[in-house]
Coordinates of C-alpha atoms in Angstrom, one line a residue:
M9 CA -37.7 -103.5 64.6
V10 CA -33.9 -102.6 65.8
S11 CA -31.6 -101.7 63.1
R12 CA -28.1 -103.3 63.3
V13 CA -25.4 -101.1 64.3
I14 CA -21.9 -101.4 62.6
P15 CA -19.0 -99.7 64.6
V16 CA -16.6 -97.6 62.7
D17 CA -13.0 -97.6 63.2
S18 CA -11.5 -95.2 65.6
F19 CA -10.9 -91.9 64.1
D20 CA -10.0 -88.3 64.6
L21 CA -12.6 -86.0 63.1
V22 CA -11.7 -82.4 62.6
V23 CA -14.9 -79.8 61.8
F24 CA -13.4 -76.7 60.4
G25 CA -16.2 -74.1 61.0
G26 CA -17.0 -76.1 64.2
T27 CA -18.8 -73.0 65.7
G28 CA -21.0 -72.5 62.3
D29 CA -24.7 -73.0 62.0
L30 CA -24.1 -76.2 59.9
A31 CA -21.9 -77.8 62.7
R32 CA -24.5 -76.9 65.3
R33 CA -27.5 -77.9 63.7
K34 CA -26.6 -80.9 61.9
I35 CA -22.7 -82.4 62.3
L36 CA -22.2 -82.3 66.1
P37 CA -25.8 -83.5 67.0
G38 CA -25.6 -86.1 64.5
L39 CA -22.6 -87.3 65.9
Y40 CA -23.9 -87.4 69.2
R41 CA -26.7 -89.4 67.9
R42 CA -24.3 -92.2 66.2
F43 CA -22.1 -91.9 69.6
L44 CA -25.5 -92.7 71.6
A45 CA -26.2 -95.6 69.1
G46 CA -22.9 -97.4 69.9
Q47 CA -21.5 -96.7 66.5
M48 CA -18.2 -94.8 67.7
T49 CA -15.1 -96.6 69.2
A50 CA -14.4 -95.1 72.7
E51 CA -11.2 -93.6 71.5
S52 CA -12.6 -91.6 68.5
R53 CA -12.2 -87.7 68.8
I54 CA -14.1 -84.7 67.6
I55 CA -12.1 -81.7 67.2
G56 CA -13.7 -78.3 66.2
A57 CA -11.5 -75.8 64.5
A58 CA -12.6 -71.9 63.8
R59 CA -11.3 -68.5 64.4
A60 CA -13.0 -68.0 67.5
D61 CA -10.9 -67.7 70.6
L62 CA -12.5 -70.2 72.6
T63 CA -11.4 -72.5 75.4
E64 CA -11.9 -76.6 75.1
E65 CA -14.4 -75.9 77.9
A66 CA -16.4 -73.2 76.1
Y67 CA -16.7 -75.1 73.0
R68 CA -17.7 -78.2 74.8
A69 CA -20.7 -76.1 76.5
M70 CA -21.4 -74.8 73.2
V71 CA -21.6 -78.4 71.8
G72 CA -23.9 -79.4 74.6
E73 CA -26.1 -76.4 73.9
A74 CA -26.6 -77.5 70.2
I75 CA -27.5 -81.0 71.5
D76 CA -30.1 -79.7 73.8
E77 CA -31.6 -77.5 71.1
F78 CA -31.3 -80.1 68.1
V79 CA -31.6 -83.5 69.7
P80 CA -35.3 -84.4 70.8
K81 CA -35.6 -84.8 74.6
D82 CA -36.3 -88.5 74.5
R83 CA -32.8 -89.0 72.8
R84 CA -30.8 -87.0 75.4
D85 CA -29.1 -89.1 78.3
A86 CA -27.0 -86.7 80.5
A87 CA -24.4 -89.5 81.4
V88 CA -23.9 -90.4 77.4
I89 CA -23.8 -86.7 76.6
A90 CA -21.1 -86.2 79.6
E91 CA -19.3 -89.1 78.0
F92 CA -19.5 -87.9 74.2
L93 CA -18.4 -84.4 75.5
A94 CA -15.3 -86.0 77.0
R95 CA -14.1 -86.6 73.3
I96 CA -14.8 -83.3 72.2
G97 CA -11.4 -80.8 71.6
Y98 CA -11.2 -77.2 70.1
V99 CA -8.4 -75.4 68.4
S100 CA -8.8 -71.6 67.3
I101 CA -7.3 -71.5 63.9
D102 CA -6.6 -69.0 60.9
A103 CA -7.7 -70.6 57.6
K104 CA -5.4 -68.3 55.8
G105 CA -2.4 -67.8 58.2
S106 CA -0.3 -69.9 60.5
A107 CA -2.2 -69.5 63.9
G108 CA -3.3 -72.9 65.4
W109 CA -2.2 -75.4 62.9
D110 CA 0.9 -76.6 65.2
V111 CA -1.6 -77.1 68.0
L112 CA -3.9 -79.0 65.5
R113 CA -0.9 -81.3 64.3
D114 CA 0.1 -82.1 67.8
K115 CA -3.8 -83.2 68.5
M116 CA -3.7 -85.7 65.9
R117 CA -3.1 -89.2 66.9
P118 CA -1.0 -91.8 64.9
N119 CA -2.8 -94.9 63.3
V120 CA -6.1 -93.9 63.4
V121 CA -8.4 -92.6 60.3
R122 CA -8.1 -88.7 60.0
A123 CA -11.0 -86.9 58.4
F124 CA -11.5 -83.1 57.8
Y125 CA -15.0 -81.6 57.4
F126 CA -14.8 -78.3 55.6
S127 CA -17.9 -76.9 56.9
V128 CA -16.7 -73.3 55.7
A129 CA -16.9 -71.0 52.8
P130 CA -15.6 -72.8 49.3
A131 CA -13.2 -70.0 49.0
L132 CA -11.3 -71.4 52.0
F133 CA -11.2 -75.0 50.6
G134 CA -7.9 -74.4 48.9
D135 CA -6.0 -72.8 51.8
I136 CA -7.1 -75.3 54.4
A137 CA -6.1 -78.1 52.0
E138 CA -2.9 -76.6 51.4
R139 CA -2.0 -76.0 55.3
L140 CA -3.2 -79.5 56.2
H141 CA -0.3 -80.8 53.8
S142 CA 2.3 -78.1 54.7
N143 CA 1.7 -78.5 58.3
Q144 CA 2.0 -82.6 58.0
I145 CA -1.5 -83.1 59.4
A146 CA -3.0 -85.1 56.4
D147 CA -1.5 -88.1 55.4
A148 CA -2.3 -90.4 52.3
W149 CA -5.0 -92.1 54.3
S150 CA -6.9 -89.0 55.3
R151 CA -10.1 -87.8 54.1
I152 CA -11.8 -84.3 53.2
V153 CA -15.7 -83.6 52.9
V154 CA -16.4 -80.5 51.5
E155 CA -19.9 -78.7 51.1
K156 CA -21.9 -77.5 48.4
P157 CA -21.8 -75.2 46.5
F158 CA -19.1 -76.8 44.5
G159 CA -18.6 -74.1 42.0
R160 CA -21.0 -71.9 40.7
D161 CA -20.3 -72.9 37.0
L162 CA -18.3 -75.2 35.1
A163 CA -14.8 -72.9 35.2
S164 CA -15.4 -72.4 38.9
A165 CA -15.9 -76.4 39.7
K166 CA -13.0 -77.2 37.5
A167 CA -10.8 -74.8 39.2
L168 CA -12.1 -76.0 42.7
N169 CA -11.3 -79.7 41.6
A170 CA -7.8 -78.7 40.6
V171 CA -7.3 -76.9 43.7
L172 CA -8.1 -79.9 45.8
A173 CA -6.5 -82.5 43.4
S174 CA -3.1 -80.7 43.8
H175 CA -3.2 -82.0 47.7
F176 CA -5.6 -85.0 47.8
N177 CA -6.3 -87.6 45.3
E178 CA -10.0 -88.5 44.4
G179 CA -10.3 -91.1 46.4
Q180 CA -9.7 -89.0 49.2
I181 CA -12.4 -86.2 48.3
Y182 CA -15.9 -86.7 49.7
R183 CA -18.3 -84.1 48.1
I184 CA -21.7 -84.3 50.4
D185 CA -24.9 -84.1 49.0
H186 CA -27.2 -84.7 52.2
Y187 CA -30.1 -85.9 49.9
L188 CA -28.3 -89.1 49.0
G189 CA -28.0 -89.9 52.9
K190 CA -31.8 -90.1 53.2
E191 CA -33.0 -93.5 53.8
T192 CA -35.8 -93.0 50.8
V193 CA -33.0 -92.2 48.3
Q194 CA -31.0 -95.3 49.1
N195 CA -34.2 -97.3 49.3
L196 CA -35.0 -96.3 45.6
M197 CA -31.8 -98.2 44.7
A198 CA -33.0 -101.3 46.6
V199 CA -36.4 -101.0 45.0
R200 CA -35.0 -101.0 41.5
F201 CA -31.9 -103.4 41.8
A202 CA -33.2 -105.9 44.7
N203 CA -36.5 -106.7 43.3
I204 CA -37.4 -108.1 39.9
L205 CA -41.0 -106.5 40.1
F206 CA -40.0 -103.1 38.8
E207 CA -36.7 -103.5 36.9
P208 CA -38.5 -105.1 33.6
L209 CA -41.2 -102.0 33.6
W210 CA -38.4 -99.3 34.5
K211 CA -38.1 -97.8 30.9
S212 CA -40.1 -95.9 28.3
E213 CA -42.4 -98.5 26.8
Y214 CA -43.9 -98.8 30.2
I215 CA -43.2 -95.5 31.9
D216 CA -45.3 -92.6 30.7
H217 CA -43.2 -89.9 32.8
V218 CA -41.6 -88.9 35.9
Q219 CA -42.0 -86.0 38.1
I220 CA -39.5 -84.6 40.7
T221 CA -40.6 -82.2 43.1
V222 CA -38.8 -80.3 46.0
A223 CA -40.9 -77.7 47.4
E224 CA -40.2 -75.7 50.6
T225 CA -42.5 -73.2 52.4
V226 CA -39.6 -71.3 53.6
D227 CA -38.3 -67.9 52.0
V228 CA -34.9 -66.8 51.5
S229 CA -35.0 -64.3 54.3
G230 CA -31.6 -64.2 55.9
R231 CA -29.7 -65.4 53.1
G232 CA -31.2 -63.4 50.3
A233 CA -27.9 -61.8 49.3
Y234 CA -26.3 -65.3 48.8
Y235 CA -29.4 -67.0 47.3
D236 CA -29.7 -64.1 45.0
K237 CA -26.3 -65.1 43.5
S238 CA -27.3 -68.7 43.2
G239 CA -31.3 -69.2 42.7
A240 CA -33.1 -72.6 42.5
M241 CA -31.3 -73.8 39.4
R242 CA -27.9 -73.9 41.0
D243 CA -29.1 -74.3 44.3
M244 CA -31.2 -77.2 43.8
V245 CA -31.4 -78.6 40.2
Q246 CA -27.7 -79.0 39.5
N247 CA -27.1 -81.1 42.5
H248 CA -29.8 -82.4 44.4
M249 CA -32.2 -83.0 41.9
M250 CA -29.6 -84.0 39.4
Q251 CA -28.9 -86.7 41.7
L252 CA -32.2 -87.8 42.0
L253 CA -32.9 -88.2 38.2
C254 CA -29.6 -90.1 38.1
L255 CA -30.8 -92.6 40.7
I256 CA -34.1 -93.0 38.9
A257 CA -32.5 -93.1 35.3
M258 CA -29.3 -95.0 35.7
E259 CA -28.7 -98.6 34.4
P260 CA -27.8 -101.4 37.0
P261 CA -24.1 -100.9 38.1
Y262 CA -22.3 -104.5 37.9
H263 CA -21.8 -104.1 41.8
F264 CA -22.7 -101.9 44.4
D265 CA -19.4 -100.4 44.6
P266 CA -18.7 -96.5 44.6
D267 CA -17.2 -96.2 41.1
A268 CA -19.7 -98.6 39.5
V269 CA -22.4 -96.5 41.0
R270 CA -21.0 -92.9 39.9
D271 CA -20.1 -94.3 36.5
E272 CA -23.5 -95.1 35.7
K273 CA -25.0 -91.7 37.0
L274 CA -22.3 -89.9 34.9
K275 CA -23.6 -92.0 31.8
V276 CA -27.2 -90.3 32.7
I277 CA -25.6 -86.8 32.9
R278 CA -24.0 -87.0 29.8
A279 CA -27.1 -88.3 28.3
L280 CA -29.2 -85.5 29.1
E281 CA -30.4 -83.6 26.2
P282 CA -30.4 -79.6 26.0
V283 CA -33.4 -77.9 27.4
K284 CA -35.5 -75.8 25.1
P285 CA -36.6 -72.3 26.3
E286 CA -40.1 -73.1 25.9
D287 CA -39.4 -76.1 28.6
I288 CA -38.1 -73.8 31.2
V289 CA -40.4 -71.7 33.5
R290 CA -38.7 -69.5 36.3
G291 CA -40.6 -67.6 39.0
Q292 CA -40.2 -65.2 42.0
Y293 CA -42.5 -65.5 45.2
L294 CA -44.5 -62.5 45.8
G295 CA -45.2 -61.2 49.4
A296 CA -48.7 -62.2 51.3
K297 CA -50.7 -60.4 53.5
G298 CA -48.3 -57.5 54.2
E299 CA -45.0 -60.0 54.3
A300 CA -42.1 -59.0 52.3
G301 CA -41.4 -60.6 48.8
Y302 CA -38.2 -62.4 47.1
V303 CA -37.2 -59.0 45.8
Q304 CA -37.5 -57.6 49.5
H305 CA -35.8 -60.6 50.9
S306 CA -32.8 -60.5 48.4
E307 CA -32.8 -56.5 48.9
N308 CA -32.7 -56.6 45.1
P309 CA -35.3 -54.9 43.6
A310 CA -34.3 -55.3 40.0
S311 CA -33.4 -59.2 40.6
R312 CA -33.8 -61.5 37.9
T313 CA -33.0 -64.5 39.9
E314 CA -35.6 -67.5 40.1
S315 CA -36.8 -68.7 43.6
Y316 CA -38.8 -71.3 41.6
I317 CA -37.9 -73.3 38.6
A318 CA -39.7 -76.0 36.5
L319 CA -38.0 -78.1 33.7
K320 CA -39.1 -80.5 31.1
V321 CA -35.9 -82.9 30.6
N322 CA -35.2 -85.7 28.4
I323 CA -32.6 -88.3 28.3
A324 CA -31.3 -89.4 24.9
N325 CA -30.6 -93.1 25.3
W326 CA -32.5 -96.3 24.5
R327 CA -34.1 -96.9 28.2
W328 CA -35.8 -93.4 28.5
K329 CA -36.3 -92.2 24.8
G330 CA -39.6 -90.4 24.8
T331 CA -40.2 -90.5 28.5
P332 CA -40.1 -87.0 29.8
F333 CA -38.7 -86.1 33.5
Y334 CA -40.4 -82.9 35.0
L335 CA -38.5 -81.3 37.6
R336 CA -39.7 -78.7 39.8
T337 CA -38.5 -76.8 43.2
G338 CA -39.5 -73.4 44.9
K339 CA -39.3 -71.3 47.9
K340 CA -42.6 -70.3 49.6
M341 CA -44.8 -73.1 48.0
R342 CA -48.1 -74.6 49.5
A343 CA -46.4 -77.2 51.3
R344 CA -43.1 -78.8 52.1
A345 CA -42.9 -81.7 50.3
S346 CA -40.0 -83.8 48.2
E347 CA -40.9 -86.5 46.4
I348 CA -40.2 -88.5 43.1
A349 CA -43.4 -90.0 41.0
I350 CA -43.0 -92.5 38.5
T351 CA -46.2 -92.5 36.3
F352 CA -46.8 -95.7 34.3
K353 CA -48.7 -96.0 31.2
E354 CA -52.3 -97.1 30.8
P355 CA -53.0 -100.7 29.7
P356 CA -53.2 -101.2 25.9
H357 CA -56.7 -102.2 26.4
S358 CA -59.3 -102.1 28.9
I359 CA -61.8 -105.0 29.2
F360 CA -63.8 -103.0 31.8
D361 CA -66.8 -100.7 31.0
D362 CA -65.9 -98.2 33.6
A363 CA -63.2 -97.3 31.7
K364 CA -63.4 -93.6 32.7
G365 CA -62.7 -94.8 36.3
W366 CA -59.0 -95.6 35.4
K367 CA -56.2 -93.9 36.6
E368 CA -52.3 -94.3 36.0
N369 CA -50.3 -96.8 38.1
V370 CA -47.9 -94.4 40.2
L371 CA -44.9 -95.2 42.3
V372 CA -44.4 -92.3 44.5
I373 CA -41.2 -92.1 46.8
R374 CA -41.4 -89.8 49.4
L375 CA -38.3 -88.0 50.7
Q376 CA -39.9 -85.8 53.0
P377 CA -42.0 -85.4 55.1
N378 CA -42.7 -88.9 56.1
E379 CA -40.4 -91.0 54.3
G380 CA -41.6 -93.8 52.4
M381 CA -43.2 -95.3 49.4
E382 CA -46.6 -95.4 48.1
L383 CA -47.7 -97.3 45.1
M384 CA -51.2 -96.2 43.5
M385 CA -53.2 -99.2 42.2
M386 CA -56.7 -99.9 40.7
I387 CA -59.1 -102.2 42.5
K388 CA -62.7 -102.8 42.2
E389 CA -64.8 -100.4 44.4
P390 CA -66.8 -102.7 47.2
G391 CA -70.1 -103.2 46.8
P392 CA -72.8 -104.3 44.3
G393 CA -73.7 -102.6 41.4
G394 CA -71.0 -104.1 38.7
M395 CA -67.1 -103.5 38.3
R396 CA -66.5 -100.2 39.2
L397 CA -62.8 -99.1 39.5
M398 CA -61.3 -97.2 42.1
Q399 CA -57.7 -96.0 42.8
V400 CA -56.1 -97.2 46.3
P401 CA -52.5 -96.6 47.6
L402 CA -50.4 -99.6 48.7
D403 CA -48.5 -96.9 51.4
M404 CA -45.3 -98.0 53.2
A405 CA -44.3 -95.3 55.4
F406 CA -40.8 -96.4 57.1
A407 CA -41.9 -95.7 60.6
D408 CA -45.2 -97.8 60.2
A409 CA -43.8 -100.7 58.1
L410 CA -40.4 -101.2 60.1
G411 CA -41.7 -100.5 63.5
V412 CA -39.1 -97.6 63.7
E413 CA -39.8 -94.1 65.3
A414 CA -38.9 -91.2 63.1
E415 CA -36.6 -90.2 65.4
D416 CA -34.5 -93.5 65.3
V417 CA -33.9 -93.2 61.4
P418 CA -30.5 -91.7 61.2
D419 CA -30.3 -88.2 59.5
A420 CA -28.6 -87.9 56.2
Y421 CA -25.6 -86.4 57.7
E422 CA -25.0 -89.2 60.4
R423 CA -25.0 -91.6 57.7
L424 CA -22.8 -89.8 55.4
I425 CA -20.4 -89.1 58.2
M426 CA -19.9 -92.6 58.9
D427 CA -19.4 -93.5 55.4
V428 CA -16.6 -90.8 55.2
I429 CA -15.1 -93.0 58.4
R430 CA -15.7 -96.3 56.6
G431 CA -14.3 -95.0 53.2
N432 CA -17.1 -95.6 51.3
Q433 CA -17.8 -93.2 48.6
T434 CA -20.9 -94.4 47.0
L435 CA -22.9 -91.6 48.2
F436 CA -20.6 -89.0 47.4
M437 CA -20.3 -87.1 44.1
R438 CA -17.1 -87.8 42.2
G439 CA -15.1 -84.7 40.4
D440 CA -16.1 -85.7 36.7
E441 CA -19.8 -86.2 38.0
V442 CA -19.9 -82.5 39.3
E443 CA -18.2 -81.1 36.2
A444 CA -20.8 -83.0 33.9
A445 CA -23.7 -81.4 35.7
W446 CA -22.3 -78.0 35.4
A447 CA -21.4 -78.6 31.6
W448 CA -25.4 -79.3 31.2
T449 CA -26.6 -76.3 33.7
D450 CA -24.5 -73.7 32.1
P451 CA -26.0 -73.4 28.8
I452 CA -29.5 -73.2 30.5
I453 CA -28.5 -70.5 32.5
Q454 CA -26.6 -68.6 30.1
G455 CA -29.5 -68.8 27.5
W456 CA -32.1 -67.2 29.9
E457 CA -29.6 -64.4 30.9
A458 CA -28.7 -63.8 27.1
R459 CA -32.5 -63.5 26.4
G460 CA -33.1 -61.1 29.4
E461 CA -35.7 -63.1 30.8
R462 CA -37.5 -62.2 34.0
P463 CA -39.2 -64.8 36.5
Q464 CA -42.7 -64.8 36.7
S465 CA -44.6 -63.8 40.0
Y466 CA -46.2 -66.4 42.0
D467 CA -48.2 -66.0 45.0
A468 CA -46.4 -67.2 48.3
G469 CA -48.4 -70.1 49.6
S470 CA -49.2 -71.3 45.8
S471 CA -47.8 -74.2 43.5
G472 CA -45.9 -71.9 41.6
P473 CA -46.1 -69.8 38.1
E474 CA -49.5 -70.3 36.0
D475 CA -46.8 -71.2 33.1
A476 CA -45.5 -74.4 35.3
L477 CA -49.0 -76.0 35.0
M478 CA -49.2 -75.2 31.2
L479 CA -45.6 -76.8 30.8
M480 CA -47.5 -80.0 31.9
H481 CA -50.7 -79.4 30.5
R482 CA -49.7 -79.1 27.0
D483 CA -48.5 -82.6 26.9
G484 CA -51.6 -83.9 28.4
R485 CA -50.4 -84.2 32.1
R486 CA -50.8 -82.8 35.2
W487 CA -48.6 -82.0 38.1
R488 CA -49.3 -83.9 41.2
E489 CA -50.8 -81.9 44.2
I490 CA -48.1 -80.6 46.5
K491 CA -49.3 -81.7 50.0
E492 CA -47.7 -82.6 53.2

């Protein structure tokens, strides 16, 4: 099955931080893949901007190396790469000074979409935004893309929003969360709102609980100093997992329109109840077999920052009252897996003698690895001997069901950057949405800081702290096994 590719308008995309890790790993290889797919017009151009004193030839060589490293071999075509690199430019620029801005202005073309990707530290957002305007590079139709972290608390998020708002209106600001660009996340909306099958059951009357898991096998080495100032709550829950929760819990918008969708997500965030201390479990991974643990990676022996967190979250509205959402995320876990599991309630009455064989219906949305969906259902076990029940999965891995190779599914960044060029903000966070998320998050963090709580230790390669198991067990529930 070949997906339909819709070309975008001609554009000039400037990537600030164009020599950085994110640009090399995701942004530039992703843009090449969109070019390979025929989604860019022949006139579109990409301009890297960074402090490094590079010639355009040297920068093109760096981009070519990034494509060789991060694009699968069977997706690399020498002729197409050469054509793509011909559209690459570079400007050496000082984000806090005046050097390079006149050169960048002269490179911009009139009457095309101008997009500016801020792949830099948030501390530079304001400087770049101000210079884009003072040097008359950005206009009323320009768009900026800003990466997380978008603040580290409500006060800093408000300050950052105010800085950007002083130069760009909300319709020009694209706060990117790559989780929302994943094929499965968008399919969650399709499953809910394009099928009558689930929507009548999508409420507390029929759903027992929801689990959202983002488990990683990697540690924080190499970025320990940064991570120790963030932690799992700020790094994952406040943004990625909050967005997933909103998509599950939101009411149907009146239309698949950017503000209509984001209005409904905002209502969910504002309906979140405060989380009780006993409904929070925090952890730090230990070293295994002579390896360093979290405190060594963070270079802070007294660290109280969590590399793991589990939460029981309740939503105070008619649809979800009484149905808890269990969130967990952690580093150095047993397996790498991101999934949403919607567990339905048991039938009100069993007509079968083999009631002990009954297991819940569960709809599992897999974000990674092997994106797809799985519906766990009860059937009769084959063979004679009476009505014995067994649980089987109805499995739809996208690669199998749609006849699409995994390499052909666009990366989240590819999809989201093309949405920026199209001017579609549906999958991007709005300023009030970010602030509402921090308004819910801040009291949770302030609570454990005031209580002086230390995270519990857990073994690297495990499923997390023991108390996280008890968080579920006391409610008569169990976490799903983490497996790839």
